Amino acid sequence: MEGDGVTSFPRGRMRLESRRPPSDGQAANVVLWCPVDLPADVRIEWDFLPIREPGLAIMFFHARGRNGVDLFDPGLARRAGPYEQYHHGDIDAYHVSYFRRMWASERALHTCNLRKSHGFHLVAQGPDPLPGVLDADGPYAMRIDVRGGEVTFSVNDLVSFRWADDGAVGGPALAGGKIGFRQMAPLIGEYGNLRISRH
């Protein structure tokens, strides 16, 4: 866990939340990594259910240290939750942000974003069909497919966006690495049924 977060399993799913108040800003946000490296062409599936909002959820994937080193290489700068450490630190990754309900502008028009880092490049955007906590009747089936540099993100089999990385933005397409769950406080989310398969 990076940041002051905690996990629990009150309903048979992993519940992730910050121990710190949102008034602590970026220092209140958390990232939980899966320690296994995944292949370049992969399907990543998980279930998501929002429990408390506002906030924002992110899935990092194909995450490595800069120059291809392992994400947990001791030579990399320490990470503790602040967003800048992930998009302008010493790691490379794609990340999908969904359930973007932190700010009024995000709540006014619900979108999912795909960014490529190092560099915070917004490369794709699509609609977010997830309802707010009050109307949530999930969990909801989230899916990322990566095949030959093309990234597709779906919620309950509804495609939000599809984008092919031709290397024109942020350098060559990223190929393999770790996944990580990120949340902005005060969001509480539940996650289950993480499934990884090779394309």
mmCIF file with all atom_site columns, C-alpha atoms in Angstrom:
data_model
loop_
_atom_site.group_PDB
_atom_site.id
_atom_site.type_symbol
_atom_site.label_atom_id
_atom_site.label_alt_id
_atom_site.label_comp_id
_atom_site.label_asym_id
_atom_site.label_entity_id
_atom_site.label_seq_id
_atom_site.pdbx_PDB_ins_code
_atom_site.Cartn_x
_atom_site.Cartn_y
_atom_site.Cartn_z
_atom_site.occupancy
_atom_site.B_iso_or_equiv
_atom_site.pdbx_formal_charge
_atom_site.auth_seq_id
_atom_site.auth_comp_id
_atom_site.auth_asym_id
_atom_site.auth_atom_id
_atom_site.pdbx_PDB_model_num
ATOM 1   C CA . MET A 1 1   ? 0.000   0.000   0.000   1.00 0.00 ? 1   MET A CA 1
ATOM 2   C CA . GLU A 1 2   ? 1.281   3.446   -0.929  1.00 0.00 ? 2   GLU A CA 1
ATOM 3   C CA . GLY A 1 3   ? -0.330  6.142   1.172   1.00 0.00 ? 3   GLY A CA 1
ATOM 4   C CA . ASP A 1 4   ? -2.152  5.809   4.466   1.00 0.00 ? 4   ASP A CA 1
ATOM 5   C CA . GLY A 1 5   ? -4.843  3.364   3.413   1.00 0.00 ? 5   GLY A CA 1
ATOM 6   C CA . VAL A 1 6   ? -6.519  0.269   4.764   1.00 0.00 ? 6   VAL A CA 1
ATOM 7   C CA . THR A 1 7   ? -8.231  -2.778  3.284   1.00 0.00 ? 7   THR A CA 1
ATOM 8   C CA . SER A 1 8   ? -11.010 -4.862  4.805   1.00 0.00 ? 8   SER A CA 1
ATOM 9   C CA . PHE A 1 9   ? -13.439 -7.541  3.625   1.00 0.00 ? 9   PHE A CA 1
ATOM 10  C CA . PRO A 1 10  ? -16.792 -6.831  5.306   1.00 0.00 ? 10  PRO A CA 1
ATOM 11  C CA . ARG A 1 11  ? -18.937 -8.258  2.484   1.00 0.00 ? 11  ARG A CA 1
ATOM 12  C CA . GLY A 1 12  ? -16.633 -10.750 0.797   1.00 0.00 ? 12  GLY A CA 1
ATOM 13  C CA . ARG A 1 13  ? -15.029 -8.090  -1.408  1.00 0.00 ? 13  ARG A CA 1
ATOM 14  C CA . MET A 1 14  ? -11.913 -6.011  -0.795  1.00 0.00 ? 14  MET A CA 1
ATOM 15  C CA . ARG A 1 15  ? -12.891 -2.627  0.601   1.00 0.00 ? 15  ARG A CA 1
ATOM 16  C CA . LEU A 1 16  ? -10.272 0.097   0.069   1.00 0.00 ? 16  LEU A CA 1
ATOM 17  C CA . GLU A 1 17  ? -10.267 3.416   1.896   1.00 0.00 ? 17  GLU A CA 1
ATOM 18  C CA . SER A 1 18  ? -7.945  6.114   3.171   1.00 0.00 ? 18  SER A CA 1
ATOM 19  C CA . ARG A 1 19  ? -7.284  6.640   6.866   1.00 0.00 ? 19  ARG A CA 1
ATOM 20  C CA . ARG A 1 20  ? -6.801  10.356  6.260   1.00 0.00 ? 20  ARG A CA 1
ATOM 21  C CA . PRO A 1 21  ? -9.374  13.123  5.719   1.00 0.00 ? 21  PRO A CA 1
ATOM 22  C CA . PRO A 1 22  ? -9.775  14.639  2.238   1.00 0.00 ? 22  PRO A CA 1
ATOM 23  C CA . SER A 1 23  ? -8.620  17.951  3.713   1.00 0.00 ? 23  SER A CA 1
ATOM 24  C CA . ASP A 1 24  ? -5.104  16.449  3.599   1.00 0.00 ? 24  ASP A CA 1
ATOM 25  C CA . GLY A 1 25  ? -5.291  16.771  -0.195  1.00 0.00 ? 25  GLY A CA 1
ATOM 26  C CA . GLN A 1 26  ? -3.120  14.506  -2.332  1.00 0.00 ? 26  GLN A CA 1
ATOM 27  C CA . ALA A 1 27  ? -1.492  13.083  0.806   1.00 0.00 ? 27  ALA A CA 1
ATOM 28  C CA . ALA A 1 28  ? -4.826  11.397  1.613   1.00 0.00 ? 28  ALA A CA 1
ATOM 29  C CA . ASN A 1 29  ? -4.879  9.319   -1.583  1.00 0.00 ? 29  ASN A CA 1
ATOM 30  C CA . VAL A 1 30  ? -3.800  5.686   -1.805  1.00 0.00 ? 30  VAL A CA 1
ATOM 31  C CA . VAL A 1 31  ? -2.496  3.109   -4.290  1.00 0.00 ? 31  VAL A CA 1
ATOM 32  C CA . LEU A 1 32  ? -2.562  -0.664  -3.801  1.00 0.00 ? 32  LEU A CA 1
ATOM 33  C CA . TRP A 1 33  ? -0.362  -2.627  -6.238  1.00 0.00 ? 33  TRP A CA 1
ATOM 34  C CA . CYS A 1 34  ? -0.605  -6.239  -7.336  1.00 0.00 ? 34  CYS A CA 1
ATOM 35  C CA . PRO A 1 35  ? 2.997   -7.546  -7.155  1.00 0.00 ? 35  PRO A CA 1
ATOM 36  C CA . VAL A 1 36  ? 2.780   -9.710  -10.314 1.00 0.00 ? 36  VAL A CA 1
ATOM 37  C CA . ASP A 1 37  ? 3.995   -8.579  -13.755 1.00 0.00 ? 37  ASP A CA 1
ATOM 38  C CA . LEU A 1 38  ? 1.408   -9.081  -16.492 1.00 0.00 ? 38  LEU A CA 1
ATOM 39  C CA . PRO A 1 39  ? 2.091   -9.732  -20.203 1.00 0.00 ? 39  PRO A CA 1
ATOM 40  C CA . ALA A 1 40  ? 1.758   -7.088  -22.920 1.00 0.00 ? 40  ALA A CA 1
ATOM 41  C CA . ASP A 1 41  ? -1.413  -8.567  -24.455 1.00 0.00 ? 41  ASP A CA 1
ATOM 42  C CA . VAL A 1 42  ? -3.790  -9.113  -21.572 1.00 0.00 ? 42  VAL A CA 1
ATOM 43  C CA . ARG A 1 43  ? -7.362  -8.898  -20.309 1.00 0.00 ? 43  ARG A CA 1
ATOM 44  C CA . ILE A 1 44  ? -7.830  -7.419  -16.821 1.00 0.00 ? 44  ILE A CA 1
ATOM 45  C CA . GLU A 1 45  ? -11.247 -7.862  -15.211 1.00 0.00 ? 45  GLU A CA 1
ATOM 46  C CA . TRP A 1 46  ? -12.549 -6.852  -11.803 1.00 0.00 ? 46  TRP A CA 1
ATOM 47  C CA . ASP A 1 47  ? -15.792 -5.959  -10.060 1.00 0.00 ? 47  ASP A CA 1
ATOM 48  C CA . PHE A 1 48  ? -16.297 -2.479  -8.596  1.00 0.00 ? 48  PHE A CA 1
ATOM 49  C CA . LEU A 1 49  ? -18.918 -1.069  -6.262  1.00 0.00 ? 49  LEU A CA 1
ATOM 50  C CA . PRO A 1 50  ? -18.792 2.503   -4.913  1.00 0.00 ? 50  PRO A CA 1
ATOM 51  C CA . ILE A 1 51  ? -19.665 2.730   -1.217  1.00 0.00 ? 51  ILE A CA 1
ATOM 52  C CA . ARG A 1 52  ? -18.966 6.392   -0.394  1.00 0.00 ? 52  ARG A CA 1
ATOM 53  C CA . GLU A 1 53  ? -18.438 9.436   -2.590  1.00 0.00 ? 53  GLU A CA 1
ATOM 54  C CA . PRO A 1 54  ? -17.145 11.914  -3.682  1.00 0.00 ? 54  PRO A CA 1
ATOM 55  C CA . GLY A 1 55  ? -13.829 10.682  -4.954  1.00 0.00 ? 55  GLY A CA 1
ATOM 56  C CA . LEU A 1 56  ? -12.278 8.990   -7.956  1.00 0.00 ? 56  LEU A CA 1
ATOM 57  C CA . ALA A 1 57  ? -11.016 5.513   -8.836  1.00 0.00 ? 57  ALA A CA 1
ATOM 58  C CA . ILE A 1 58  ? -8.076  4.586   -11.069 1.00 0.00 ? 58  ILE A CA 1
ATOM 59  C CA . MET A 1 59  ? -6.614  1.376   -12.426 1.00 0.00 ? 59  MET A CA 1
ATOM 60  C CA . PHE A 1 60  ? -2.926  1.559   -13.329 1.00 0.00 ? 60  PHE A CA 1
ATOM 61  C CA . PHE A 1 61  ? -1.683  -1.075  -15.764 1.00 0.00 ? 61  PHE A CA 1
ATOM 62  C CA . HIS A 1 62  ? 1.536   -1.900  -17.629 1.00 0.00 ? 62  HIS A CA 1
ATOM 63  C CA . ALA A 1 63  ? 3.330   -0.042  -14.828 1.00 0.00 ? 63  ALA A CA 1
ATOM 64  C CA . ARG A 1 64  ? 7.121   -0.210  -14.602 1.00 0.00 ? 64  ARG A CA 1
ATOM 65  C CA . GLY A 1 65  ? 9.939   1.955   -13.382 1.00 0.00 ? 65  GLY A CA 1
ATOM 66  C CA . ARG A 1 66  ? 11.450  4.272   -15.947 1.00 0.00 ? 66  ARG A CA 1
ATOM 67  C CA . ASN A 1 67  ? 13.869  2.559   -18.352 1.00 0.00 ? 67  ASN A CA 1
ATOM 68  C CA . GLY A 1 68  ? 12.043  -0.731  -17.824 1.00 0.00 ? 68  GLY A CA 1
ATOM 69  C CA . VAL A 1 69  ? 13.133  -1.486  -14.263 1.00 0.00 ? 69  VAL A CA 1
ATOM 70  C CA . ASP A 1 70  ? 10.796  -3.233  -11.843 1.00 0.00 ? 70  ASP A CA 1
ATOM 71  C CA . LEU A 1 71  ? 8.142   -1.020  -10.263 1.00 0.00 ? 71  LEU A CA 1
ATOM 72  C CA . PHE A 1 72  ? 9.508   -1.842  -6.809  1.00 0.00 ? 72  PHE A CA 1
ATOM 73  C CA . ASP A 1 73  ? 13.185  -1.295  -7.657  1.00 0.00 ? 73  ASP A CA 1
ATOM 74  C CA . PRO A 1 74  ? 14.811  0.277   -4.564  1.00 0.00 ? 74  PRO A CA 1
ATOM 75  C CA . GLY A 1 75  ? 16.484  2.870   -6.782  1.00 0.00 ? 75  GLY A CA 1
ATOM 76  C CA . LEU A 1 76  ? 13.138  4.487   -7.634  1.00 0.00 ? 76  LEU A CA 1
ATOM 77  C CA . ALA A 1 77  ? 11.844  7.488   -5.709  1.00 0.00 ? 77  ALA A CA 1
ATOM 78  C CA . ARG A 1 78  ? 9.514   6.719   -2.811  1.00 0.00 ? 78  ARG A CA 1
ATOM 79  C CA . ARG A 1 79  ? 5.796   6.879   -3.634  1.00 0.00 ? 79  ARG A CA 1
ATOM 80  C CA . ALA A 1 80  ? 3.194   7.700   -0.990  1.00 0.00 ? 80  ALA A CA 1
ATOM 81  C CA . GLY A 1 81  ? -0.068  8.541   -2.773  1.00 0.00 ? 81  GLY A CA 1
ATOM 82  C CA . PRO A 1 82  ? 0.267   12.088  -4.226  1.00 0.00 ? 82  PRO A CA 1
ATOM 83  C CA . TYR A 1 83  ? -0.735  11.936  -7.890  1.00 0.00 ? 83  TYR A CA 1
ATOM 84  C CA . GLU A 1 84  ? 2.312   13.747  -9.259  1.00 0.00 ? 84  GLU A CA 1
ATOM 85  C CA . GLN A 1 85  ? 4.541   10.906  -8.039  1.00 0.00 ? 85  GLN A CA 1
ATOM 86  C CA . TYR A 1 86  ? 2.734   8.620   -10.502 1.00 0.00 ? 86  TYR A CA 1
ATOM 87  C CA . HIS A 1 87  ? 2.371   10.761  -13.621 1.00 0.00 ? 87  HIS A CA 1
ATOM 88  C CA . HIS A 1 88  ? 5.588   12.794  -13.370 1.00 0.00 ? 88  HIS A CA 1
ATOM 89  C CA . GLY A 1 89  ? 7.649   10.547  -11.100 1.00 0.00 ? 89  GLY A CA 1
ATOM 90  C CA . ASP A 1 90  ? 10.011  7.827   -12.242 1.00 0.00 ? 90  ASP A CA 1
ATOM 91  C CA . ILE A 1 91  ? 7.453   5.279   -13.439 1.00 0.00 ? 91  ILE A CA 1
ATOM 92  C CA . ASP A 1 92  ? 5.781   4.589   -16.781 1.00 0.00 ? 92  ASP A CA 1
ATOM 93  C CA . ALA A 1 93  ? 2.170   3.399   -16.879 1.00 0.00 ? 93  ALA A CA 1
ATOM 94  C CA . TYR A 1 94  ? -1.219  3.668   -18.461 1.00 0.00 ? 94  TYR A CA 1
ATOM 95  C CA . HIS A 1 95  ? -4.104  4.494   -16.156 1.00 0.00 ? 95  HIS A CA 1
ATOM 96  C CA . VAL A 1 96  ? -7.860  4.513   -16.534 1.00 0.00 ? 96  VAL A CA 1
ATOM 97  C CA . SER A 1 97  ? -9.787  6.857   -14.256 1.00 0.00 ? 97  SER A CA 1
ATOM 98  C CA . TYR A 1 98  ? -13.452 6.031   -13.689 1.00 0.00 ? 98  TYR A CA 1
ATOM 99  C CA . PHE A 1 99  ? -16.139 6.970   -11.180 1.00 0.00 ? 99  PHE A CA 1
ATOM 100 C CA . ARG A 1 100 ? -14.705 10.486  -11.443 1.00 0.00 ? 100 ARG A CA 1
ATOM 101 C CA . ARG A 1 101 ? -16.868 12.242  -8.841  1.00 0.00 ? 101 ARG A CA 1
ATOM 102 C CA . MET A 1 102 ? -14.341 14.325  -6.898  1.00 0.00 ? 102 MET A CA 1
ATOM 103 C CA . TRP A 1 103 ? -14.999 17.765  -8.387  1.00 0.00 ? 103 TRP A CA 1
ATOM 104 C CA . ALA A 1 104 ? -18.197 19.498  -9.513  1.00 0.00 ? 104 ALA A CA 1
ATOM 105 C CA . SER A 1 105 ? -17.030 19.473  -13.150 1.00 0.00 ? 105 SER A CA 1
ATOM 106 C CA . GLU A 1 106 ? -16.548 15.682  -12.989 1.00 0.00 ? 106 GLU A CA 1
ATOM 107 C CA . ARG A 1 107 ? -19.945 15.125  -11.407 1.00 0.00 ? 107 ARG A CA 1
ATOM 108 C CA . ALA A 1 108 ? -21.617 17.321  -14.041 1.00 0.00 ? 108 ALA A CA 1
ATOM 109 C CA . LEU A 1 109 ? -20.491 15.075  -16.925 1.00 0.00 ? 109 LEU A CA 1
ATOM 110 C CA . HIS A 1 110 ? -19.340 11.547  -16.113 1.00 0.00 ? 110 HIS A CA 1
ATOM 111 C CA . THR A 1 111 ? -16.381 10.388  -18.215 1.00 0.00 ? 111 THR A CA 1
ATOM 112 C CA . CYS A 1 112 ? -13.644 7.759   -18.104 1.00 0.00 ? 112 CYS A CA 1
ATOM 113 C CA . ASN A 1 113 ? -10.136 8.920   -19.023 1.00 0.00 ? 113 ASN A CA 1
ATOM 114 C CA . LEU A 1 114 ? -7.101  7.023   -20.279 1.00 0.00 ? 114 LEU A CA 1
ATOM 115 C CA . ARG A 1 115 ? -3.736  8.624   -19.589 1.00 0.00 ? 115 ARG A CA 1
ATOM 116 C CA . LYS A 1 116 ? -0.220  7.579   -20.516 1.00 0.00 ? 116 LYS A CA 1
ATOM 117 C CA . SER A 1 117 ? 2.668   8.418   -18.249 1.00 0.00 ? 117 SER A CA 1
ATOM 118 C CA . HIS A 1 118 ? 5.405   9.452   -17.785 1.00 0.00 ? 118 HIS A CA 1
ATOM 119 C CA . GLY A 1 119 ? 3.893   12.767  -18.765 1.00 0.00 ? 119 GLY A CA 1
ATOM 120 C CA . PHE A 1 120 ? 0.154   12.809  -17.891 1.00 0.00 ? 120 PHE A CA 1
ATOM 121 C CA . HIS A 1 121 ? -0.913  12.489  -21.540 1.00 0.00 ? 121 HIS A CA 1
ATOM 122 C CA . LEU A 1 122 ? -4.709  12.295  -21.964 1.00 0.00 ? 122 LEU A CA 1
ATOM 123 C CA . VAL A 1 123 ? -5.010  9.888   -24.904 1.00 0.00 ? 123 VAL A CA 1
ATOM 124 C CA . ALA A 1 124 ? -8.648  8.723   -24.791 1.00 0.00 ? 124 ALA A CA 1
ATOM 125 C CA . GLN A 1 125 ? -11.938 9.594   -23.142 1.00 0.00 ? 125 GLN A CA 1
ATOM 126 C CA . GLY A 1 126 ? -15.386 8.035   -23.100 1.00 0.00 ? 126 GLY A CA 1
ATOM 127 C CA . PRO A 1 127 ? -18.670 7.996   -21.192 1.00 0.00 ? 127 PRO A CA 1
ATOM 128 C CA . ASP A 1 128 ? -18.875 6.544   -17.690 1.00 0.00 ? 128 ASP A CA 1
ATOM 129 C CA . PRO A 1 129 ? -22.129 4.581   -17.159 1.00 0.00 ? 129 PRO A CA 1
ATOM 130 C CA . LEU A 1 130 ? -21.544 3.999   -13.436 1.00 0.00 ? 130 LEU A CA 1
ATOM 131 C CA . PRO A 1 131 ? -24.316 5.457   -11.245 1.00 0.00 ? 131 PRO A CA 1
ATOM 132 C CA . GLY A 1 132 ? -23.732 7.334   -8.023  1.00 0.00 ? 132 GLY A CA 1
ATOM 133 C CA . VAL A 1 133 ? -23.646 5.576   -4.669  1.00 0.00 ? 133 VAL A CA 1
ATOM 134 C CA . LEU A 1 134 ? -27.340 6.254   -4.009  1.00 0.00 ? 134 LEU A CA 1
ATOM 135 C CA . ASP A 1 135 ? -28.414 4.378   -7.146  1.00 0.00 ? 135 ASP A CA 1
ATOM 136 C CA . ALA A 1 136 ? -25.613 1.800   -7.335  1.00 0.00 ? 136 ALA A CA 1
ATOM 137 C CA . ASP A 1 137 ? -26.925 -1.736  -7.816  1.00 0.00 ? 137 ASP A CA 1
ATOM 138 C CA . GLY A 1 138 ? -23.662 -3.491  -8.533  1.00 0.00 ? 138 GLY A CA 1
ATOM 139 C CA . PRO A 1 139 ? -21.039 -4.643  -8.341  1.00 0.00 ? 139 PRO A CA 1
ATOM 140 C CA . TYR A 1 140 ? -20.159 -3.599  -11.888 1.00 0.00 ? 140 TYR A CA 1
ATOM 141 C CA . ALA A 1 141 ? -17.972 -5.619  -14.260 1.00 0.00 ? 141 ALA A CA 1
ATOM 142 C CA . MET A 1 142 ? -14.913 -3.590  -15.301 1.00 0.00 ? 142 MET A CA 1
ATOM 143 C CA . ARG A 1 143 ? -12.633 -4.763  -18.114 1.00 0.00 ? 143 ARG A CA 1
ATOM 144 C CA . ILE A 1 144 ? -9.426  -3.578  -19.766 1.00 0.00 ? 144 ILE A CA 1
ATOM 145 C CA . ASP A 1 145 ? -8.264  -5.349  -22.926 1.00 0.00 ? 145 ASP A CA 1
ATOM 146 C CA . VAL A 1 146 ? -4.798  -4.711  -24.354 1.00 0.00 ? 146 VAL A CA 1
ATOM 147 C CA . ARG A 1 147 ? -3.962  -6.347  -27.648 1.00 0.00 ? 147 ARG A CA 1
ATOM 148 C CA . GLY A 1 148 ? -1.191  -5.265  -30.004 1.00 0.00 ? 148 GLY A CA 1
ATOM 149 C CA . GLY A 1 149 ? -1.004  -1.832  -28.380 1.00 0.00 ? 149 GLY A CA 1
ATOM 150 C CA . GLU A 1 150 ? -4.773  -1.238  -28.575 1.00 0.00 ? 150 GLU A CA 1
ATOM 151 C CA . VAL A 1 151 ? -6.515  -0.499  -25.265 1.00 0.00 ? 151 VAL A CA 1
ATOM 152 C CA . THR A 1 152 ? -10.262 -1.048  -24.782 1.00 0.00 ? 152 THR A CA 1
ATOM 153 C CA . PHE A 1 153 ? -12.114 -0.194  -21.572 1.00 0.00 ? 153 PHE A CA 1
ATOM 154 C CA . SER A 1 154 ? -15.599 -1.547  -20.822 1.00 0.00 ? 154 SER A CA 1
ATOM 155 C CA . VAL A 1 155 ? -18.145 -1.416  -18.006 1.00 0.00 ? 155 VAL A CA 1
ATOM 156 C CA . ASN A 1 156 ? -20.735 -4.225  -17.941 1.00 0.00 ? 156 ASN A CA 1
ATOM 157 C CA . ASP A 1 157 ? -19.727 -5.035  -21.548 1.00 0.00 ? 157 ASP A CA 1
ATOM 158 C CA . LEU A 1 158 ? -20.450 -1.440  -22.648 1.00 0.00 ? 158 LEU A CA 1
ATOM 159 C CA . VAL A 1 159 ? -17.342 -0.041  -24.367 1.00 0.00 ? 159 VAL A CA 1
ATOM 160 C CA . SER A 1 160 ? -16.358 3.379   -23.034 1.00 0.00 ? 160 SER A CA 1
ATOM 161 C CA . PHE A 1 161 ? -13.333 3.922   -25.279 1.00 0.00 ? 161 PHE A CA 1
ATOM 162 C CA . ARG A 1 162 ? -10.850 2.205   -27.566 1.00 0.00 ? 162 ARG A CA 1
ATOM 163 C CA . TRP A 1 163 ? -7.406  3.630   -28.375 1.00 0.00 ? 163 TRP A CA 1
ATOM 164 C CA . ALA A 1 164 ? -4.395  2.340   -30.318 1.00 0.00 ? 164 ALA A CA 1
ATOM 165 C CA . ASP A 1 165 ? -0.963  3.402   -29.053 1.00 0.00 ? 165 ASP A CA 1
ATOM 166 C CA . ASP A 1 166 ? 1.180   4.047   -32.132 1.00 0.00 ? 166 ASP A CA 1
ATOM 167 C CA . GLY A 1 167 ? 3.987   5.583   -30.088 1.00 0.00 ? 167 GLY A CA 1
ATOM 168 C CA . ALA A 1 168 ? 3.278   9.145   -31.237 1.00 0.00 ? 168 ALA A CA 1
ATOM 169 C CA . VAL A 1 169 ? 2.430   10.279  -27.687 1.00 0.00 ? 169 VAL A CA 1
ATOM 170 C CA . GLY A 1 170 ? 4.765   9.605   -24.790 1.00 0.00 ? 170 GLY A CA 1
ATOM 171 C CA . GLY A 1 171 ? 7.069   7.238   -26.662 1.00 0.00 ? 171 GLY A CA 1
ATOM 172 C CA . PRO A 1 172 ? 6.666   3.570   -27.610 1.00 0.00 ? 172 PRO A CA 1
ATOM 173 C CA . ALA A 1 173 ? 3.629   1.605   -26.483 1.00 0.00 ? 173 ALA A CA 1
ATOM 174 C CA . LEU A 1 174 ? 4.014   0.211   -22.968 1.00 0.00 ? 174 LEU A CA 1
ATOM 175 C CA . ALA A 1 175 ? 4.275   -3.556  -22.879 1.00 0.00 ? 175 ALA A CA 1
ATOM 176 C CA . GLY A 1 176 ? 3.577   -5.439  -19.688 1.00 0.00 ? 176 GLY A CA 1
ATOM 177 C CA . GLY A 1 177 ? 4.022   -4.612  -16.028 1.00 0.00 ? 177 GLY A CA 1
ATOM 178 C CA . LYS A 1 178 ? 2.003   -4.335  -12.844 1.00 0.00 ? 178 LYS A CA 1
ATOM 179 C CA . ILE A 1 179 ? -1.530  -3.195  -12.068 1.00 0.00 ? 179 ILE A CA 1
ATOM 180 C CA . GLY A 1 180 ? -2.608  -0.986  -9.192  1.00 0.00 ? 180 GLY A CA 1
ATOM 181 C CA . PHE A 1 181 ? -5.824  0.321   -7.643  1.00 0.00 ? 181 PHE A CA 1
ATOM 182 C CA . ARG A 1 182 ? -5.852  4.031   -6.779  1.00 0.00 ? 182 ARG A CA 1
ATOM 183 C CA . GLN A 1 183 ? -8.476  6.044   -4.927  1.00 0.00 ? 183 GLN A CA 1
ATOM 184 C CA . MET A 1 184 ? -8.931  9.711   -4.083  1.00 0.00 ? 184 MET A CA 1
ATOM 185 C CA . ALA A 1 185 ? -10.257 10.285  -0.566  1.00 0.00 ? 185 ALA A CA 1
ATOM 186 C CA . PRO A 1 186 ? -12.938 10.207  0.696   1.00 0.00 ? 186 PRO A CA 1
ATOM 187 C CA . LEU A 1 187 ? -14.015 7.539   -1.813  1.00 0.00 ? 187 LEU A CA 1
ATOM 188 C CA . ILE A 1 188 ? -14.614 4.076   -0.412  1.00 0.00 ? 188 ILE A CA 1
ATOM 189 C CA . GLY A 1 189 ? -14.783 1.365   -3.049  1.00 0.00 ? 189 GLY A CA 1
ATOM 190 C CA . GLU A 1 190 ? -15.193 -2.391  -3.018  1.00 0.00 ? 190 GLU A CA 1
ATOM 191 C CA . TYR A 1 191 ? -13.370 -4.672  -5.459  1.00 0.00 ? 191 TYR A CA 1
ATOM 192 C CA . GLY A 1 192 ? -13.770 -8.347  -6.237  1.00 0.00 ? 192 GLY A CA 1
ATOM 193 C CA . ASN A 1 193 ? -13.194 -11.159 -8.719  1.00 0.00 ? 193 ASN A CA 1
ATOM 194 C CA . LEU A 1 194 ? -9.901  -9.872  -10.124 1.00 0.00 ? 194 LEU A CA 1
ATOM 195 C CA . ARG A 1 195 ? -9.194  -12.006 -13.187 1.00 0.00 ? 195 ARG A CA 1
ATOM 196 C CA . ILE A 1 196 ? -6.202  -11.879 -15.515 1.00 0.00 ? 196 ILE A CA 1
ATOM 197 C CA . SER A 1 197 ? -6.019  -13.692 -18.842 1.00 0.00 ? 197 SER A CA 1
ATOM 198 C CA . ARG A 1 198 ? -3.564  -13.588 -21.721 1.00 0.00 ? 198 ARG A CA 1
ATOM 199 C CA . HIS A 1 199 ? -4.711  -12.589 -25.219 1.00 0.00 ? 199 HIS A CA 1
#
